[in-house]
Coordinates of C-alpha atoms in Angstrom, one line a residue:
M1 CA 6.1 -0.3 -27.2
V2 CA 3.5 -1.5 -24.8
S3 CA 0.6 -3.7 -25.8
D4 CA -2.6 -1.8 -26.3
S5 CA -4.8 -4.5 -24.9
K6 CA -6.3 -3.3 -21.7
I7 CA -8.7 -4.9 -19.3
S8 CA -10.7 -3.0 -16.7
I9 CA -9.6 -3.8 -13.1
N10 CA -13.0 -5.3 -12.4
E11 CA -12.3 -8.0 -15.0
T12 CA -9.8 -10.7 -14.3
P13 CA -9.2 -12.8 -17.3
V14 CA -8.1 -16.4 -16.9
H15 CA -7.8 -17.4 -20.6
N16 CA -6.6 -15.6 -23.7
L17 CA -4.0 -13.5 -21.8
P18 CA -2.8 -10.5 -23.8
S19 CA 0.7 -10.5 -25.2
I20 CA 3.3 -8.8 -23.1
S21 CA 5.6 -6.1 -24.3
N22 CA 9.2 -6.1 -23.3
I23 CA 10.0 -2.6 -22.1
S24 CA 13.6 -1.9 -21.3
T25 CA 14.8 1.4 -19.9
H26 CA 18.2 2.7 -19.5
F27 CA 19.2 5.0 -16.7
M28 CA 22.5 4.9 -14.9
Q29 CA 23.6 6.9 -11.9
Q30 CA 27.2 6.7 -11.1
I31 CA 28.8 7.3 -7.7
A32 CA 31.8 9.1 -8.9
P33 CA 33.7 12.3 -8.0
K34 CA 31.3 14.3 -10.3
E35 CA 27.6 14.3 -9.5
V36 CA 25.5 14.1 -12.6
L37 CA 22.1 15.8 -12.4
L38 CA 19.2 14.2 -14.1
A39 CA 16.2 16.3 -15.3
T40 CA 13.7 16.5 -12.5
A41 CA 10.6 18.6 -12.1
V42 CA 7.9 19.2 -9.5
I43 CA 4.5 18.7 -11.1
K44 CA 0.8 18.7 -10.1
A45 CA -1.2 15.5 -10.6
Q46 CA -4.9 15.3 -10.3
A47 CA -6.5 12.9 -7.8
K48 CA -9.7 11.0 -8.2
N49 CA -11.5 13.6 -6.1
G50 CA -10.3 16.5 -8.3
Q51 CA -7.7 17.8 -5.9
F52 CA -4.1 18.3 -7.2
Y53 CA -1.0 17.0 -5.4
L54 CA 2.6 17.8 -5.9
L55 CA 4.8 15.0 -7.2
R56 CA 8.4 14.8 -8.2
A57 CA 9.0 13.7 -11.8
L58 CA 12.0 12.5 -13.7
L59 CA 12.1 13.4 -17.4
D60 CA 13.7 10.4 -19.2
Q61 CA 14.0 10.6 -23.0
G62 CA 15.5 7.1 -22.9
S63 CA 12.3 5.5 -21.8
Q64 CA 9.7 4.4 -24.2
A65 CA 7.0 4.6 -21.5
S66 CA 6.1 6.5 -18.5
F67 CA 5.9 5.1 -14.9
I68 CA 4.4 6.0 -11.6
T69 CA 4.9 4.5 -8.1
E70 CA 2.3 2.5 -6.3
S71 CA 2.3 5.0 -3.4
A72 CA 1.5 7.8 -5.8
V73 CA -1.3 5.8 -7.3
Q74 CA -2.7 5.2 -3.8
L75 CA -2.4 8.9 -3.0
L76 CA -4.3 10.0 -6.1
G77 CA -6.8 7.2 -5.9
L78 CA -6.3 6.4 -9.6
R79 CA -8.2 3.5 -11.2
K80 CA -5.8 0.8 -12.4
T81 CA -6.4 -1.2 -15.6
L82 CA -4.7 -4.6 -16.2
N83 CA -2.0 -4.3 -18.9
K84 CA 0.8 -6.7 -18.2
S85 CA 4.3 -5.8 -19.4
I86 CA 7.8 -7.1 -18.9
I87 CA 10.3 -4.3 -18.3
S88 CA 14.0 -4.8 -18.7
G89 CA 16.9 -2.4 -18.4
L90 CA 20.7 -2.7 -18.6
G91 CA 21.7 -6.4 -19.0
G92 CA 18.5 -7.4 -20.8
D93 CA 16.5 -10.2 -19.2
K94 CA 18.7 -10.2 -16.1
G95 CA 17.1 -7.1 -14.9
V96 CA 13.5 -8.0 -15.6
L97 CA 10.6 -6.3 -13.6
A98 CA 6.9 -6.8 -14.0
S99 CA 4.4 -4.1 -14.4
K100 CA 0.9 -5.4 -14.3
Y101 CA -1.2 -2.2 -14.3
N102 CA -1.6 1.1 -16.1
V103 CA -3.1 4.3 -14.9
E104 CA -4.2 7.5 -16.6
V105 CA -2.9 10.6 -14.8
L106 CA -3.6 14.2 -15.5
V107 CA -0.5 16.3 -15.1
Q108 CA -0.4 20.1 -14.8
S109 CA 2.6 22.4 -14.7
N110 CA 3.4 23.9 -11.4
H111 CA 4.5 27.1 -13.3
D112 CA 2.4 27.4 -16.5
H113 CA -1.2 27.0 -15.4
N114 CA -2.4 26.8 -19.0
F115 CA -0.4 23.5 -19.5
E116 CA -1.8 20.1 -18.8
M117 CA -1.6 16.7 -20.3
E118 CA -2.7 13.2 -19.8
A119 CA -0.1 10.5 -19.4
Q120 CA -0.5 6.7 -19.5
A121 CA 1.8 5.3 -16.8
H122 CA 2.9 1.8 -15.8
V123 CA 2.6 1.2 -12.1
L124 CA 5.8 0.1 -10.2
R125 CA 6.6 -0.2 -6.5
T126 CA 9.6 2.1 -6.9
I127 CA 11.2 3.8 -9.9
T128 CA 14.6 4.6 -8.6
S129 CA 16.5 5.5 -5.5
L130 CA 16.7 9.1 -4.2
L131 CA 17.9 11.6 -6.8
P132 CA 20.5 13.0 -6.6
S133 CA 22.3 10.2 -4.8
T134 CA 23.7 12.6 -2.2
K135 CA 23.2 16.3 -1.4
I136 CA 25.4 18.5 -3.6
Q137 CA 26.6 22.0 -3.3
K138 CA 24.6 24.8 -5.0
V139 CA 25.8 25.2 -8.6
D140 CA 27.9 28.3 -9.0
W141 CA 26.1 29.6 -12.0
P142 CA 24.7 33.1 -11.5
Q143 CA 22.3 32.8 -14.5
L144 CA 20.4 30.1 -12.6
F145 CA 18.9 32.7 -10.3
S146 CA 17.0 34.2 -13.2
L147 CA 15.5 30.9 -14.3
N148 CA 12.2 29.5 -13.1
L149 CA 13.4 26.1 -12.2
A150 CA 11.1 23.1 -12.5
D151 CA 12.7 21.6 -9.4
P152 CA 13.9 24.3 -7.0
H153 CA 15.3 21.6 -4.7
Y154 CA 17.3 19.8 -7.4
S155 CA 20.3 19.5 -5.1
T156 CA 18.6 17.7 -2.3
P157 CA 18.1 13.9 -2.5
S158 CA 14.4 13.1 -2.8
K159 CA 12.2 10.3 -4.1
I160 CA 10.8 10.1 -7.6
D161 CA 7.1 9.7 -7.9
I162 CA 6.6 9.6 -11.6
L163 CA 8.9 9.1 -14.7
L164 CA 7.8 10.9 -17.8
G165 CA 9.2 9.0 -20.8
A166 CA 9.6 9.6 -24.5
D167 CA 5.9 9.0 -25.0
V168 CA 5.2 12.5 -23.5
Y169 CA 8.6 14.1 -23.6
G170 CA 7.8 16.0 -26.8
D171 CA 4.7 17.5 -25.1
V172 CA 6.7 19.2 -22.4
I173 CA 9.8 20.3 -24.2
K174 CA 10.0 23.9 -25.4
V175 CA 12.5 26.0 -27.3
G176 CA 15.2 27.3 -25.0
L177 CA 18.6 25.9 -23.9
V178 CA 21.2 27.5 -21.7
R179 CA 24.7 26.0 -21.0
D180 CA 26.9 26.7 -18.0
P181 CA 30.0 28.3 -19.4
N182 CA 32.1 26.7 -16.6
G183 CA 31.0 23.1 -17.2
G184 CA 28.7 20.6 -18.7
L185 CA 25.5 21.6 -16.8
T186 CA 22.6 22.4 -19.1
A187 CA 19.2 24.1 -18.5
Q188 CA 16.4 23.1 -20.8
F189 CA 13.2 25.1 -21.0
T190 CA 10.0 23.0 -20.7
A191 CA 6.3 23.5 -20.0
L192 CA 7.2 22.4 -16.4
G193 CA 9.9 25.1 -16.0
W194 CA 13.6 24.9 -16.6
V195 CA 15.1 21.5 -15.9
L196 CA 18.8 20.9 -15.1
S197 CA 20.9 18.0 -16.3
G198 CA 24.5 17.1 -16.8
P199 CA 27.7 17.0 -14.7
T200 CA 28.0 19.7 -12.1
N201 CA 31.8 19.7 -12.0
L202 CA 31.5 19.9 -8.2
V203 CA 33.6 17.4 -6.2
N204 CA 31.7 16.0 -3.2
E205 CA 34.1 14.5 -0.7
E206 CA 31.5 11.9 0.4
I207 CA 31.1 10.8 -3.2
A208 CA 34.8 10.9 -4.0
A209 CA 35.6 8.6 -1.1
Q210 CA 33.5 5.9 -2.7
T211 CA 35.2 3.9 -5.4
Q212 CA 32.4 1.5 -6.3
C213 CA 30.3 2.4 -9.3
H214 CA 26.6 2.2 -8.4
H215 CA 23.9 1.7 -11.1
N216 CA 20.3 2.5 -10.6
L217 CA 18.0 0.9 -13.1
I218 CA 15.2 2.8 -14.8
L219 CA 14.1 2.2 -18.4
S220 CA 15.0 2.5 -22.2
M221 CA 12.7 0.6 -24.3
H222 CA 12.4 -1.8 -27.2
T223 CA 9.6 -4.2 -27.7
Q224 CA 9.1 -7.9 -28.1
T225 CA 5.6 -9.0 -29.1
Q226 CA 3.8 -12.2 -30.0
I227 CA 5.1 -14.1 -27.1
D228 CA 3.9 -17.7 -26.8
D229 CA 1.2 -17.9 -24.1
N230 CA 3.0 -20.7 -22.2
E231 CA 6.3 -18.8 -22.3
L232 CA 4.5 -15.7 -21.3
L233 CA 3.0 -17.3 -18.2
K234 CA 6.3 -18.9 -17.3
R235 CA 8.2 -15.7 -17.6
F236 CA 5.5 -13.6 -16.0
W237 CA 5.0 -15.6 -12.8
Q238 CA 8.7 -16.6 -12.3
L239 CA 10.0 -13.1 -12.3
D240 CA 12.4 -12.5 -9.5
S241 CA 11.9 -8.8 -9.1
D242 CA 12.1 -8.6 -5.3
S243 CA 9.6 -6.3 -3.6
D244 CA 8.3 -4.8 -6.9
S245 CA 6.8 -8.1 -7.9
D246 CA 5.3 -8.7 -4.4
N247 CA 3.4 -5.5 -4.6
T248 CA 2.2 -5.7 -8.3
K249 CA 0.5 -9.1 -8.0
I250 CA -2.5 -9.5 -10.3
L251 CA -5.6 -9.6 -8.3
S252 CA -7.9 -12.6 -8.5
E253 CA -11.6 -12.1 -9.4
E254 CA -12.5 -12.4 -5.7
E255 CA -9.7 -10.0 -4.6
T256 CA -10.9 -7.5 -7.1
R257 CA -14.5 -7.8 -5.8
C258 CA -13.3 -7.4 -2.3
E259 CA -11.4 -4.2 -3.1
E260 CA -14.5 -2.8 -4.9
F261 CA -16.8 -3.8 -2.1
Y262 CA -14.6 -2.0 0.4
A263 CA -14.5 1.2 -1.7
K264 CA -18.3 1.2 -2.1
T265 CA -19.4 0.4 1.5
T266 CA -16.8 1.9 3.8
Q267 CA -17.8 5.1 5.6
R268 CA -16.2 7.4 8.1
S269 CA -18.2 8.6 11.1
E270 CA -18.3 12.1 12.5
T271 CA -15.6 11.1 15.0
G272 CA -13.3 10.1 12.2
R273 CA -13.6 6.4 12.9
Y274 CA -14.0 4.1 9.9
V275 CA -17.1 1.8 9.6
V276 CA -16.8 -1.2 7.4
R277 CA -19.0 -4.0 6.1
L278 CA -17.9 -7.7 6.2
P279 CA -17.0 -8.7 2.6
F280 CA -19.3 -11.7 2.0
K281 CA -18.8 -13.8 -1.1
E282 CA -22.6 -14.0 -1.6
T283 CA -25.4 -11.6 -0.8
D284 CA -27.2 -14.2 1.4
P285 CA -24.4 -16.0 3.4
Q286 CA -25.4 -19.5 4.3
C287 CA -23.5 -19.5 7.5
K288 CA -26.4 -17.7 9.3
Y289 CA -28.6 -20.8 8.8
G290 CA -26.4 -23.1 10.8
R291 CA -28.0 -22.8 14.2
S292 CA -24.6 -21.9 15.7
R293 CA -25.8 -20.7 19.1
D294 CA -26.2 -24.2 20.5
I295 CA -22.6 -25.0 19.4
A296 CA -21.3 -21.8 21.0
I297 CA -23.0 -22.7 24.3
K298 CA -21.4 -26.2 24.3
R299 CA -18.0 -24.6 23.7
L300 CA -18.6 -22.1 26.5
R301 CA -19.3 -24.9 29.0
L302 CA -16.1 -26.7 27.9
L303 CA -14.2 -23.4 28.5
E304 CA -15.8 -23.2 32.0
Q305 CA -14.4 -26.7 32.8
R306 CA -11.0 -25.4 31.9
F307 CA -11.5 -22.4 34.2
K308 CA -12.1 -24.7 37.1
K309 CA -8.6 -26.2 36.7
N310 CA -7.0 -22.8 36.2
P311 CA -8.6 -19.9 38.3
E312 CA -5.9 -17.5 37.1
L313 CA -6.9 -18.0 33.5
K314 CA -10.5 -17.5 34.5
A315 CA -9.7 -14.1 36.1
R316 CA -7.6 -12.9 33.2
Y317 CA -10.2 -14.1 30.7
S318 CA -13.0 -12.3 32.5
A319 CA -10.9 -9.1 32.6
V320 CA -10.5 -9.2 28.8
M321 CA -14.2 -9.7 28.3
Q322 CA -15.0 -6.9 30.6
E323 CA -12.6 -4.7 28.7
Y324 CA -14.4 -5.4 25.5
L325 CA -17.6 -4.1 27.2
D326 CA -15.9 -1.1 28.9
L327 CA -14.3 0.0 25.6
G328 CA -17.6 -0.4 23.7
H329 CA -16.1 -3.1 21.4
M330 CA -18.9 -5.6 22.5
E331 CA -22.5 -5.0 23.4
H332 CA -25.3 -7.0 25.0
V333 CA -28.2 -8.1 22.8
T334 CA -31.5 -9.9 23.5
V335 CA -33.9 -12.0 21.5
K336 CA -35.9 -8.9 20.9
D337 CA -33.0 -7.3 19.0
K338 CA -32.9 -10.1 16.4
D339 CA -33.8 -13.8 16.2
P340 CA -30.7 -15.8 17.2
L341 CA -31.6 -18.2 14.4
E342 CA -30.7 -15.5 11.9
C343 CA -27.3 -14.8 13.5
V344 CA -23.9 -16.4 13.6
Y345 CA -22.4 -17.2 17.0
L346 CA -18.7 -17.5 17.4
P347 CA -17.2 -19.9 20.0
H348 CA -14.2 -18.5 21.8
H349 CA -11.2 -19.7 23.8
G350 CA -8.2 -18.2 25.5
V351 CA -4.6 -18.2 24.3
I352 CA -2.0 -17.7 27.0
R353 CA 0.9 -15.4 26.0
E354 CA 3.5 -15.4 28.8
D355 CA 5.8 -13.3 26.7
K356 CA 3.5 -10.3 27.0
T357 CA 4.0 -7.8 29.8
T358 CA 0.4 -6.5 29.7
T359 CA -2.4 -8.7 28.3
K360 CA -1.2 -12.3 28.9
V361 CA -4.5 -13.8 27.7
R362 CA -5.9 -13.2 24.2
V363 CA -9.5 -14.2 23.5
V364 CA -9.7 -15.9 20.1
F365 CA -13.0 -16.1 18.3
D366 CA -13.4 -19.2 16.2
A367 CA -15.0 -17.9 13.0
S368 CA -14.0 -21.2 11.3
C369 CA -16.4 -23.2 13.5
K370 CA -19.0 -24.8 11.2
G371 CA -22.7 -24.6 12.0
T372 CA -25.2 -27.5 11.8
N373 CA -25.3 -27.0 8.0
G374 CA -21.5 -27.5 7.7
I375 CA -20.8 -23.9 6.8
S376 CA -18.6 -21.5 8.9
L377 CA -18.5 -17.7 8.8
N378 CA -15.0 -17.8 7.4
Q379 CA -16.1 -19.9 4.5
T380 CA -18.5 -17.2 3.4
L381 CA -16.1 -14.3 3.7
M382 CA -13.7 -12.9 1.1
V383 CA -10.1 -12.8 2.4
G384 CA -9.0 -9.8 0.4
P385 CA -5.6 -9.2 -1.3
K386 CA -2.2 -8.8 0.3
L387 CA -1.7 -5.0 0.7
Q388 CA 1.8 -4.7 2.3
Q389 CA 5.3 -5.7 1.4
D390 CA 7.0 -8.8 2.8
L391 CA 8.5 -8.2 6.2
R392 CA 12.1 -8.8 4.9
H393 CA 11.8 -5.9 2.5
I394 CA 10.6 -3.5 5.2
I395 CA 13.3 -4.6 7.6
M396 CA 16.0 -4.1 4.9
R397 CA 14.8 -0.6 4.2
W398 CA 14.4 0.1 7.9
R399 CA 18.1 -0.7 8.6
M400 CA 19.3 1.8 6.0
H401 CA 18.0 4.8 8.0
P402 CA 20.5 6.7 10.1
I403 CA 17.9 6.8 12.9
C404 CA 15.5 3.8 13.2
L405 CA 12.1 4.2 14.7
S406 CA 9.5 1.6 15.6
A407 CA 6.0 1.7 17.0
D408 CA 2.8 -0.3 16.9
I409 CA -0.9 0.3 16.9
V410 CA -2.8 -0.6 20.1
K411 CA -5.7 -3.1 19.3
M412 CA -5.4 -2.4 15.6
Y413 CA -8.3 -4.6 14.5
R414 CA -10.6 -3.2 17.1
Q415 CA -10.1 0.4 16.0
V416 CA -12.4 -0.3 13.0
V417 CA -16.1 -0.4 13.5
V418 CA -18.4 -3.1 11.9
T419 CA -21.9 -2.0 10.8
D420 CA -24.9 -3.0 12.9
A421 CA -26.2 -5.3 10.2
D422 CA -23.0 -7.3 10.0
A423 CA -22.3 -7.3 13.8
D424 CA -24.9 -10.0 14.1
F425 CA -22.5 -12.3 12.3
Q426 CA -20.2 -11.8 15.2
R427 CA -22.3 -12.8 18.2
L428 CA -21.1 -14.8 21.2
V429 CA -22.4 -16.2 24.5
W430 CA -20.8 -15.4 27.8
R431 CA -21.3 -15.4 31.6
E432 CA -19.1 -14.5 34.5
D433 CA -19.7 -17.8 36.3
E434 CA -21.6 -21.0 36.0
E435 CA -24.3 -19.8 38.4
S436 CA -25.2 -16.8 36.2
E437 CA -27.5 -16.8 33.2
I438 CA -25.9 -17.2 29.8
K439 CA -26.2 -13.9 27.9
D440 CA -25.8 -13.0 24.2
Y441 CA -23.4 -10.4 23.0
R442 CA -22.1 -9.1 19.7
L443 CA -18.8 -7.8 18.6
I444 CA -19.1 -4.4 16.9
R445 CA -15.4 -4.1 15.8
V446 CA -13.3 -6.0 13.3
T447 CA -12.6 -9.3 15.1
F448 CA -9.4 -11.3 15.3
G449 CA -10.1 -14.7 13.9
T450 CA -12.3 -13.7 11.0
A451 CA -10.9 -14.4 7.6
C452 CA -11.2 -10.8 6.4
A453 CA -9.9 -9.1 9.6
P454 CA -6.3 -8.6 8.4
Y455 CA -7.4 -7.1 5.1
L456 CA -10.0 -4.8 6.7
A457 CA -7.5 -3.5 9.3
V458 CA -4.6 -2.9 6.9
K459 CA -6.9 -1.5 4.2
T460 CA -8.4 1.0 6.6
L461 CA -5.0 2.0 7.8
Q462 CA -3.9 2.7 4.2
Q463 CA -7.2 4.5 3.6
L464 CA -6.5 6.8 6.5
A465 CA -3.1 7.6 5.0
I466 CA -4.8 8.5 1.7
D467 CA -7.5 10.6 3.3
E468 CA -5.1 12.5 5.5
H469 CA -2.3 12.9 3.1
K470 CA -2.9 16.6 2.5
E471 CA -2.5 17.3 6.2
C472 CA 0.5 15.0 6.9
P473 CA 2.1 13.9 3.5
D474 CA 5.3 12.6 5.0
V475 CA 3.5 10.5 7.7
A476 CA 1.0 9.2 5.1
E477 CA 3.7 7.9 2.9
K478 CA 5.3 6.0 5.8
I479 CA 2.0 4.5 6.7
I480 CA 1.8 3.1 3.1
T481 CA 5.3 1.8 2.9
D482 CA 6.7 1.2 6.4
Y483 CA 3.9 -0.7 8.2
Y484 CA 3.8 -4.5 8.6
V485 CA 0.3 -5.2 9.9
D486 CA 0.3 -3.1 13.0
D487 CA 4.1 -2.6 13.4
L488 CA 5.8 0.5 12.1
L489 CA 9.4 0.2 11.1
T490 CA 10.6 3.5 9.7
G491 CA 13.4 6.0 10.2
C492 CA 14.7 9.5 9.6
E493 CA 17.8 11.5 9.0
T494 CA 17.7 13.7 12.1
V495 CA 16.3 13.7 15.7
E496 CA 14.1 16.7 14.8
E497 CA 12.5 14.8 11.9
G498 CA 11.9 11.8 14.2
L499 CA 10.1 14.0 16.7
R500 CA 7.9 15.3 14.0
I501 CA 7.0 11.8 12.9

């Protein structure tokens, strides 16, 4: 059983950590001449905004608890509560995973509109691989055509979004059982429709050609409680659960605050562009009292000395700054707009990238430069949590696709607008040549060099996927799982599918 102690996501305990339950789940899928169907169903799950989305569920009576994928949680916008659990499957501790959050999800039947239930589910990165493991022939069982199947596409390999365990299994099961007279396949009547399970007695040549037995882990659970706190911490933080652990990291207090701040303050303009606030640690950031304009002017003059030695750098640098203005990513300001003493000025310099075929000079804004009070902009900003998988996990999954696709987002950071109030924390000084007057500008987009820029850019990309999931569900899922910063590494089964993506 799972420990009942729950902590709201906006509370991050440091001491008196709750005991962890050991949850072990047994599910085995064998690659053998006979394909064994597991009980799957298409359900409706309610999102935070009240809308319902279709999810594919696995009914597993051998699991003490229910589980849901992180991508499904993001899609539904569910609130996560901290409830750390150790989950083990076949082989005991050798197969340990960590689940650090629970969610409550409202489930409705896709067939019986009078049926709904609430399920408590542990959040995992993934539950299992595609089910079934390979596409199988349609079952030669005429009676199936008269049954209202819970999963009409049971024969096509598809991902599992949620696992409904023994904790809710009794709520969905109903009286009614039909067996295939030609084999071991069974149809069980449930509130979700008729679910199919058992061996199909169909020989798939692709499966038969494989001799290695393949085991997919899911869960069958017994509980261990009263774990010593030191042992608890040791086991919890040393879990080697590959990408699952990477994406279920417990948020620190600051990371939690950053997530909540983004959710409360981010807006979307009429044009569809996202407008964000800079996530400051304090309501009155001290960096603005550092008289940073004088420092920025000194750094500009040093940069101009560098330009004298390298005219080509000067030309490229000026072109980049002009592009900022032309694209509306930077705007001119005057003293009348706001007192410079209440703003933060960012020194800037150029980084030459000869490997690039287009923009060979990148302008880097130094948000770590300290003002006269010894405080920089970056010191006052929250960095935000890691939101994406490690690159190695994305590449490993990418290489498994029959057709691999890659793409990137042009000027990803600068696609996100910063509010007017916070843009004054991103001021700079610039002039085309030493004979011209030094002018003040401010950056009105998320700026490379600020501590929060990676978080704001990636979070906004994922928010776009959530907001547009109804229109493009397949693409939205790939945005969540297959992006590493601004690089997309995904794939598909056919050329036609690739063109749709």
